[in-house]
Short mmCIF file of C-alpha atoms in Angstrom, two decimals:
data_model
loop_
_atom_site.label_atom_id
_atom_site.label_comp_id
_atom_site.label_asym_id
_atom_site.label_seq_id
_atom_site.Cartn_x
_atom_site.Cartn_y
_atom_site.Cartn_z
CA MET J 1 46.03 42.81 142.12
CA ASP J 2 47.23 41.26 138.85
CA ASP J 3 50.83 40.28 138.20
CA PHE J 4 51.79 43.47 136.39
CA ASN J 5 50.54 45.60 139.26
CA LYS J 6 52.38 43.35 141.69
CA LEU J 7 55.55 43.82 139.68
CA VAL J 8 55.10 47.60 139.62
CA TYR J 9 54.32 47.64 143.33
CA SER J 10 57.48 45.67 144.15
CA LEU J 11 59.66 47.87 141.94
CA SER J 12 58.23 51.07 143.38
CA LYS J 13 59.66 50.07 146.77
CA LEU J 14 63.16 50.79 145.45
CA PRO J 15 64.48 54.15 146.68
CA GLY J 16 64.01 56.96 144.17
CA VAL J 17 61.54 54.93 142.11
CA GLY J 18 57.97 56.24 141.96
CA ARG J 19 54.99 54.61 140.29
CA LYS J 20 55.78 56.09 136.90
CA SER J 21 59.39 54.89 136.82
CA ALA J 22 58.26 51.54 138.17
CA VAL J 23 55.79 51.15 135.29
CA ARG J 24 58.54 52.07 132.84
CA MET J 25 60.91 49.60 134.49
CA GLY J 26 58.22 46.93 134.48
CA TYR J 27 57.68 47.20 130.73
CA TYR J 28 61.40 47.25 130.11
CA LEU J 29 61.91 44.13 132.22
CA LEU J 30 59.08 42.28 130.48
CA ASP J 31 60.55 43.24 127.11
CA HIS J 32 63.82 41.61 128.26
CA LYS J 33 62.35 38.82 130.38
CA GLU J 34 65.27 36.40 130.46
CA SER J 35 68.01 38.90 131.15
CA ALA J 36 65.78 40.56 133.77
CA VAL J 37 65.32 37.31 135.68
CA GLU J 38 69.07 36.67 135.47
CA MET J 39 69.82 40.20 136.65
CA PHE J 40 67.54 39.94 139.68
CA SER J 41 68.97 36.53 140.56
CA ASN J 42 72.42 38.15 140.50
CA VAL J 43 71.14 40.97 142.70
CA ILE J 44 69.78 38.49 145.25
CA GLU J 45 73.03 36.51 145.17
CA SER J 46 75.14 39.64 145.71
CA ILE J 47 72.92 40.84 148.56
CA GLN J 48 73.23 37.48 150.27
CA ASN J 49 77.02 37.37 149.79
CA ILE J 50 77.69 40.78 151.26
CA LYS J 51 78.70 40.75 154.93
CA THR J 52 79.26 43.50 157.45
CA CYS J 53 82.89 43.99 158.51
CA SER J 54 83.15 43.16 162.22
CA VAL J 55 85.82 45.84 162.68
CA CYS J 56 84.60 48.98 160.91
CA GLY J 57 81.01 48.01 160.06
CA ASN J 58 81.39 48.48 156.30
CA TYR J 59 79.70 46.20 153.75
CA CYS J 60 82.27 43.79 152.33
CA SER J 61 82.79 40.40 150.72
CA GLU J 62 85.38 39.31 153.31
CA ASP J 63 85.52 40.01 157.01
CA PRO J 64 87.62 42.03 157.94
CA CYS J 65 87.14 44.27 154.94
CA PRO J 66 89.98 45.26 152.58
CA ILE J 67 90.35 48.65 154.29
CA CYS J 68 90.65 47.25 157.82
CA SER J 69 93.15 44.61 156.68
CA ASP J 70 95.26 46.94 154.53
CA HIS J 71 98.44 47.55 156.52
CA GLN J 72 99.62 50.11 153.98
CA ARG J 73 96.98 52.45 155.36
CA ASP J 74 97.53 54.78 158.31
CA MET J 75 96.59 52.77 161.43
CA SER J 76 96.93 55.78 163.74
CA ILE J 77 93.88 57.77 162.60
CA LEU J 78 90.27 56.70 162.91
CA CYS J 79 87.48 58.44 161.02
CA ILE J 80 84.02 58.09 162.56
CA ILE J 81 81.13 58.26 160.10
CA GLU J 82 77.41 57.63 160.25
CA SER J 83 76.94 55.11 157.46
CA GLN J 84 78.54 53.00 154.73
CA SER J 85 77.72 55.38 151.89
CA GLU J 86 79.86 58.08 153.53
CA LEU J 87 82.85 55.75 153.53
CA LEU J 88 82.52 55.41 149.77
CA ALA J 89 82.23 59.19 149.37
CA ILE J 90 85.41 59.77 151.40
CA GLU J 91 87.31 56.95 149.67
CA GLU J 92 86.45 58.44 146.29
CA THR J 93 88.23 61.69 147.21
CA GLY J 94 91.49 59.82 147.84
CA ALA J 95 92.19 62.47 150.51
CA TYR J 96 92.06 60.13 153.52
CA LYS J 97 94.23 57.08 154.11
CA GLY J 98 93.36 56.06 157.67
CA GLN J 99 90.85 53.68 159.23
CA TYR J 100 87.07 54.03 159.52
CA HIS J 101 84.42 53.34 162.11
CA ILE J 102 80.79 53.28 161.03
CA LEU J 103 78.28 54.19 163.74
CA GLY J 104 75.24 52.93 161.86
CA GLY J 105 73.36 56.21 162.13
CA ALA J 106 73.30 59.30 164.35
CA LEU J 107 71.67 60.15 167.67
CA ASP J 108 68.05 61.00 167.11
CA PRO J 109 66.04 60.88 170.34
CA LEU J 110 62.82 61.81 168.54
CA SER J 111 62.97 58.56 166.52
CA GLY J 112 64.12 56.65 169.58
CA LYS J 113 67.74 56.37 168.36
CA GLY J 114 69.93 56.62 171.46
CA PRO J 115 73.64 55.78 171.98
CA ASP J 116 72.76 52.08 172.49
CA SER J 117 71.60 51.73 168.90
CA LEU J 118 74.94 53.00 167.54
CA ARG J 119 78.20 51.03 167.35
CA ILE J 120 79.72 52.99 170.25
CA ASN J 121 80.85 50.07 172.41
CA GLU J 122 82.73 48.69 169.41
CA LEU J 123 84.31 52.14 168.99
CA LEU J 124 85.46 52.24 172.63
CA ASP J 125 86.90 48.71 172.28
CA ARG J 126 88.82 49.71 169.17
CA LEU J 127 90.21 52.81 170.88
CA ALA J 128 91.22 50.75 173.94
CA ASN J 129 92.95 48.05 171.89
CA GLY J 130 94.22 50.05 168.91
CA HIS J 131 97.03 52.55 168.58
CA PHE J 132 95.04 55.49 167.34
CA THR J 133 96.50 58.92 168.00
CA GLU J 134 93.70 60.84 166.31
CA VAL J 135 89.95 60.45 166.00
CA LEU J 136 88.37 62.41 163.14
CA ILE J 137 84.64 62.81 163.72
CA ALA J 138 82.97 63.11 160.32
CA THR J 139 79.29 62.82 161.17
CA ASN J 140 77.09 65.00 158.96
CA PRO J 141 76.69 68.69 159.88
CA THR J 142 72.96 68.16 160.55
CA VAL J 143 71.13 68.43 163.87
CA GLU J 144 71.52 64.67 164.47
CA GLY J 145 75.11 64.55 163.24
CA GLU J 146 76.11 67.54 165.35
CA SER J 147 74.58 66.11 168.51
CA THR J 148 76.33 62.82 167.82
CA PHE J 149 79.58 64.78 167.45
CA LEU J 150 79.05 66.54 170.81
CA TYR J 151 78.20 63.24 172.47
CA LEU J 152 81.30 61.54 171.03
CA GLN J 153 83.53 64.51 171.89
CA ASN J 154 82.30 64.18 175.45
CA ILE J 155 82.90 60.45 175.89
CA LEU J 156 86.17 60.42 173.91
CA SER J 157 87.78 63.45 175.53
CA GLU J 158 89.61 61.37 178.13
CA LYS J 159 90.73 58.54 175.88
CA GLY J 160 94.09 60.18 175.21
CA CYS J 161 93.80 60.80 171.47
CA ARG J 162 93.38 64.04 169.61
CA ILE J 163 89.86 64.69 168.45
CA SER J 164 89.21 66.49 165.18
CA ARG J 165 86.04 67.42 163.29
CA ILE J 166 85.52 67.58 159.53
CA ALA J 167 85.21 71.24 158.38
CA THR J 168 81.90 72.96 157.67
CA GLY J 169 81.86 75.90 155.23
CA ILE J 170 80.89 77.17 151.82
CA PRO J 171 81.08 74.33 149.28
CA MET J 172 83.65 74.67 146.47
CA GLY J 173 82.08 76.53 143.55
CA GLY J 174 79.39 77.96 145.83
CA SER J 175 78.80 81.66 146.38
CA LEU J 176 78.58 83.62 149.63
CA GLU J 177 75.41 85.34 148.39
CA TYR J 178 73.40 82.13 148.09
CA THR J 179 74.88 80.33 151.11
CA ASP J 180 72.45 79.93 154.01
CA LYS J 181 73.25 81.99 157.12
CA PHE J 182 74.10 79.00 159.33
CA THR J 183 76.74 77.74 156.90
CA LEU J 184 78.05 81.27 156.39
CA SER J 185 78.39 82.04 160.10
CA LYS J 186 80.07 78.66 160.63
CA ALA J 187 82.46 79.41 157.76
CA LEU J 188 83.31 82.80 159.25
CA ALA J 189 83.84 81.30 162.71
CA SER J 190 86.13 78.64 161.21
CA LYS J 191 88.33 81.12 159.32
CA HIS J 192 91.98 80.14 159.28
CA TYR J 193 95.08 82.35 159.27
CA LEU J 194 97.57 82.02 156.44
CA MET I 1 84.85 42.84 140.96
CA ASP I 2 83.67 42.48 144.55
CA ASP I 3 80.08 41.74 145.54
CA PHE I 4 79.10 45.34 146.18
CA ASN I 5 80.29 46.40 142.75
CA LYS I 6 78.51 43.42 141.21
CA LEU I 7 75.31 44.52 142.97
CA VAL I 8 75.71 48.10 141.76
CA TYR I 9 76.50 46.89 138.25
CA SER I 10 73.35 44.73 138.15
CA LEU I 11 71.14 47.51 139.50
CA SER I 12 72.53 50.06 137.06
CA LYS I 13 71.14 47.94 134.20
CA LEU I 14 67.62 49.04 135.21
CA PRO I 15 66.27 51.77 132.93
CA GLY I 16 66.72 55.26 134.35
CA VAL I 17 69.18 54.07 136.97
CA GLY I 18 72.72 55.40 136.65
CA ARG I 19 75.72 54.46 138.76
CA LYS I 20 74.92 57.00 141.45
CA SER I 21 71.32 55.85 141.95
CA ALA I 22 72.50 52.24 141.80
CA VAL I 23 74.97 52.88 144.63
CA ARG I 24 72.22 54.54 146.65
CA MET I 25 69.86 51.63 145.95
CA GLY I 26 72.60 49.15 146.83
CA TYR I 27 73.15 50.66 150.28
CA TYR I 28 69.43 50.88 150.86
CA LEU I 29 68.95 47.22 149.93
CA LEU I 30 71.82 46.11 152.17
CA ASP I 31 70.32 48.12 155.04
CA HIS I 32 67.07 46.17 154.52
CA LYS I 33 68.58 42.85 153.46
CA GLU I 34 65.69 40.50 154.20
CA SER I 35 62.91 42.58 152.71
CA ALA I 36 65.12 43.30 149.68
CA VAL I 37 65.61 39.59 148.98
CA GLU I 38 61.88 39.03 149.38
CA MET I 39 61.08 41.95 147.10
CA PHE I 40 63.37 40.71 144.34
CA SER I 41 61.98 37.19 144.65
CA ASN I 42 58.52 38.69 144.16
CA VAL I 43 59.76 40.63 141.14
CA ILE I 44 61.17 37.45 139.57
CA GLU I 45 57.96 35.58 140.31
CA SER I 46 55.81 38.31 138.76
CA ILE I 47 58.03 38.51 135.67
CA GLN I 48 57.77 34.76 135.18
CA ASN I 49 53.98 34.79 135.67
CA ILE I 50 53.29 37.50 133.12
CA LYS I 51 52.36 36.21 129.67
CA THR I 52 51.77 37.94 126.35
CA CYS I 53 48.16 37.99 125.15
CA SER I 54 47.96 35.95 121.94
CA VAL I 55 45.28 38.27 120.60
CA CYS I 56 46.42 41.86 121.19
CA GLY I 57 50.01 41.29 122.37
CA ASN I 58 49.58 42.99 125.74
CA TYR I 59 51.25 41.72 128.91
CA CYS I 60 48.71 39.91 131.06
CA SER I 61 48.22 37.25 133.71
CA GLU I 62 45.71 35.29 131.62
CA ASP I 63 45.58 34.69 127.90
CA PRO I 64 43.47 36.23 126.32
CA CYS I 65 43.87 39.39 128.39
CA PRO I 66 40.98 41.06 130.27
CA ILE I 67 40.57 43.65 127.50
CA CYS I 68 40.34 41.13 124.64
CA SER I 69 37.89 38.98 126.59
CA ASP I 70 35.71 41.87 127.80
CA HIS I 71 32.57 41.73 125.68
CA GLN I 72 31.30 44.97 127.21
CA ARG I 73 33.91 46.76 125.13
CA ASP I 74 33.36 47.93 121.58
CA MET I 75 34.38 45.01 119.32
CA SER I 76 34.04 47.06 116.13
CA ILE I 77 37.03 49.38 116.55
CA LEU I 78 40.66 48.32 116.65
CA CYS I 79 43.39 50.66 117.89
CA ILE I 80 46.89 49.87 116.59
CA ILE I 81 49.72 50.92 118.88
CA GLU I 82 53.45 50.36 118.99
CA SER I 83 53.93 48.92 122.47
CA GLN I 84 52.33 47.81 125.73
CA SER I 85 53.08 51.03 127.61
CA GLU I 86 50.92 52.98 125.13
CA LEU I 87 47.96 50.73 125.88
CA LEU I 88 48.24 51.68 129.55
CA ALA I 89 48.48 55.39 128.66
CA ILE I 90 45.31 55.19 126.51
CA GLU I 91 43.43 53.08 129.08
CA GLU I 92 44.21 55.65 131.77
CA THR I 93 42.40 58.35 129.80
CA GLY I 94 39.18 56.31 129.79
CA ALA I 95 38.46 57.89 126.38
CA TYR I 96 38.69 54.67 124.36
CA LYS I 97 36.57 51.56 124.80
CA GLY I 98 37.52 49.43 121.79
CA GLN I 99 40.08 46.71 121.15
CA TYR I 100 43.85 47.01 120.78
CA HIS I 101 46.55 45.54 118.61
CA ILE I 102 50.16 45.93 119.69
CA LEU I 103 52.68 45.91 116.84
CA GLY I 104 55.73 45.43 119.06
CA GLY I 105 57.56 48.45 117.71
CA ALA I 106 57.62 50.61 114.60
CA LEU I 107 59.26 50.33 111.21
CA ASP I 108 62.87 51.40 111.48
CA PRO I 109 64.91 50.24 108.48
CA LEU I 110 68.10 51.80 109.88
CA SER I 111 67.99 49.40 112.87
CA GLY I 112 66.90 46.57 110.60
CA LYS I 113 63.28 46.62 111.84
CA GLY I 114 61.11 45.78 108.83
CA PRO I 115 57.42 44.72 108.58
CA ASP I 116 58.38 41.10 109.35
CA SER I 117 59.48 42.01 112.86
CA LEU I 118 56.10 43.59 113.67
CA ARG I 119 52.86 41.74 114.47
CA ILE I 120 51.36 42.57 111.07
CA ASN I 121 50.30 39.06 110.02
CA GLU I 122 48.42 38.75 113.30
CA LEU I 123 46.78 42.10 112.52
CA LEU I 124 45.67 40.94 109.05
CA ASP I 125 44.30 37.71 110.56
CA ARG I 126 42.29 39.67 113.10
CA LEU I 127 40.90 41.97 110.45
CA ALA I 128 39.97 39.00 108.26
CA ASN I 129 38.24 37.12 111.09
CA GLY I 130 36.88 39.98 113.19
CA HIS I 131 34.06 42.39 112.63
CA PHE I 132 35.99 45.60 112.82
CA THR I 133 34.48 48.59 111.06
CA GLU I 134 37.22 51.02 112.03
CA VAL I 135 40.98 50.82 112.49
CA LEU I 136 42.48 53.67 114.54
CA ILE I 137 46.20 53.91 113.90
CA ALA I 138 47.81 55.37 117.01
CA THR I 139 51.51 54.90 116.33
CA ASN I 140 53.65 57.73 117.71
CA PRO I 141 54.00 60.90 115.61
CA THR I 142 57.74 60.25 115.19
CA VAL I 143 59.62 59.43 111.98
CA GLU I 144 59.30 55.68 112.67
CA GLY I 145 55.69 55.90 113.84
CA GLU I 146 54.67 58.01 110.83
CA SER I 147 56.26 55.62 108.35
CA THR I 148 54.56 52.72 110.10
CA PHE I 149 51.28 54.63 109.76
CA LEU I 150 51.84 55.16 106.02
CA TYR I 151 52.76 51.51 105.56
CA LEU I 152 49.66 50.34 107.45
CA GLN I 153 47.41 52.80 105.63
CA ASN I 154 48.69 51.32 102.38
CA ILE I 155 48.15 47.65 103.25
CA LEU I 156 44.85 48.23 105.08
CA SER I 157 43.22 50.50 102.50
CA GLU I 158 41.48 47.62 100.74
CA LYS I 159 40.37 45.68 103.81
CA GLY I 160 37.00 47.39 103.87
CA CYS I 161 37.18 49.24 107.18
CA ARG I 162 37.53 52.94 107.83
CA ILE I 163 41.04 54.00 108.77
CA SER I 164 41.60 56.81 111.24
CA ARG I 165 44.73 58.38 112.72
CA ILE I 166 45.17 59.80 116.22
CA ALA I 167 45.41 63.64 116.06
CA THR I 168 48.68 65.57 116.18
CA GLY I 169 48.63 69.14 117.47
CA ILE I 170 49.50 71.52 120.26
CA PRO I 171 49.32 69.69 123.62
CA MET I 172 46.73 70.90 126.14
CA GLY I 173 48.23 73.66 128.28
CA GLY I 174 50.93 74.30 125.68
CA SER I 175 51.45 77.63 123.93
CA LEU I 176 51.67 78.39 120.21
CA GLU I 177 54.78 80.49 120.84
CA TYR I 178 56.83 77.60 122.20
CA THR I 179 55.46 74.86 119.95
CA ASP I 180 57.94 73.57 117.37
CA LYS I 181 57.16 74.46 113.77
CA PHE I 182 56.39 70.89 112.65
CA THR I 183 53.73 70.46 115.32
CA LEU I 184 52.34 73.92 114.63
CA SER I 185 52.04 73.40 110.88
CA LYS I 186 50.46 69.98 111.48
CA ALA I 187 47.98 71.59 113.91
CA LEU I 188 47.10 74.28 111.35
CA ALA I 189 46.66 71.71 108.59
CA SER I 190 44.38 69.65 110.86
CA LYS I 191 42.10 72.58 111.78
CA HIS I 192 38.47 71.56 112.09
CA TYR I 193 35.35 73.59 111.35
CA LEU I 194 32.82 74.17 114.10
#
């Protein structure tokens, strides 16, 4: 394999990049050789600098991360999510001001992902030592996320804090006609009185 | 700017990667930290290993490149193209077996790209020293590519080799109805008798 093919092969390992985009990227990078090398050196440096917060599990430059160490935030509510990218999605809404706990995935027995592979002991420690009055379970409404929710609901039910679940329903701007029947029946079951 | 944002910023400089894909890539890379660092080191290594062929201008591991040094190929026809990616596109068809000359762009006076910024002196040297009987001008059928074609046609007309131009017309699988009028009139003007 010559160097260009090696370059394309390496680039095509990036998520969302197929062979065609990798070829395009490759030519672009070779056309801007110096800045490309600088850019990739920066990427490597950033990757090596980023740590995992020992409290919530988020990626951060300092441990504990800015969210865990921000005492302006609500320290009484803990939002449980599957992964780091969901934290960013929630933070971008600005609609939540509490703490987070990242599980590092969801239960998925078929791929051998049991409770031991998730950050559940860390969660129990935080609940035992913290002053949380509410736990908001925001795992994804998928098969894995739902089973993780049921599992967590089960083990957290006697920890003395209120348990809540993020709502499932028709997305804003969506239409009832084109909503799948599972979402629609869930939305009907979760109706709320005004 | 913290390290994660730096990472996203660097990744979003890749062509075809916006902020959203860069965020997704960033999380993916952090989830696979070690292999990501290795991958980017490989990318840097490949970029630094790749040279530019002093004959045709293609990216290659050795100079001259495998195409220029392959004496099985037709040494009497020279195909002039704008950039390296077009060489790959033509090679993938398998329909051309001659030599190439990469100009490194097209004439574009509005962006200050004149004949001096293209590899035209190298082209004239090759024509003077080589045994080419035909020059196939395969610049893109865009405004810049067409003016480059006219310019080349002008300076090459007295070099004693036949000049040809890659055909413009309705793409295979296309329909006359949805073809733009410039392409359609060009296709009609280029009709050939059977």
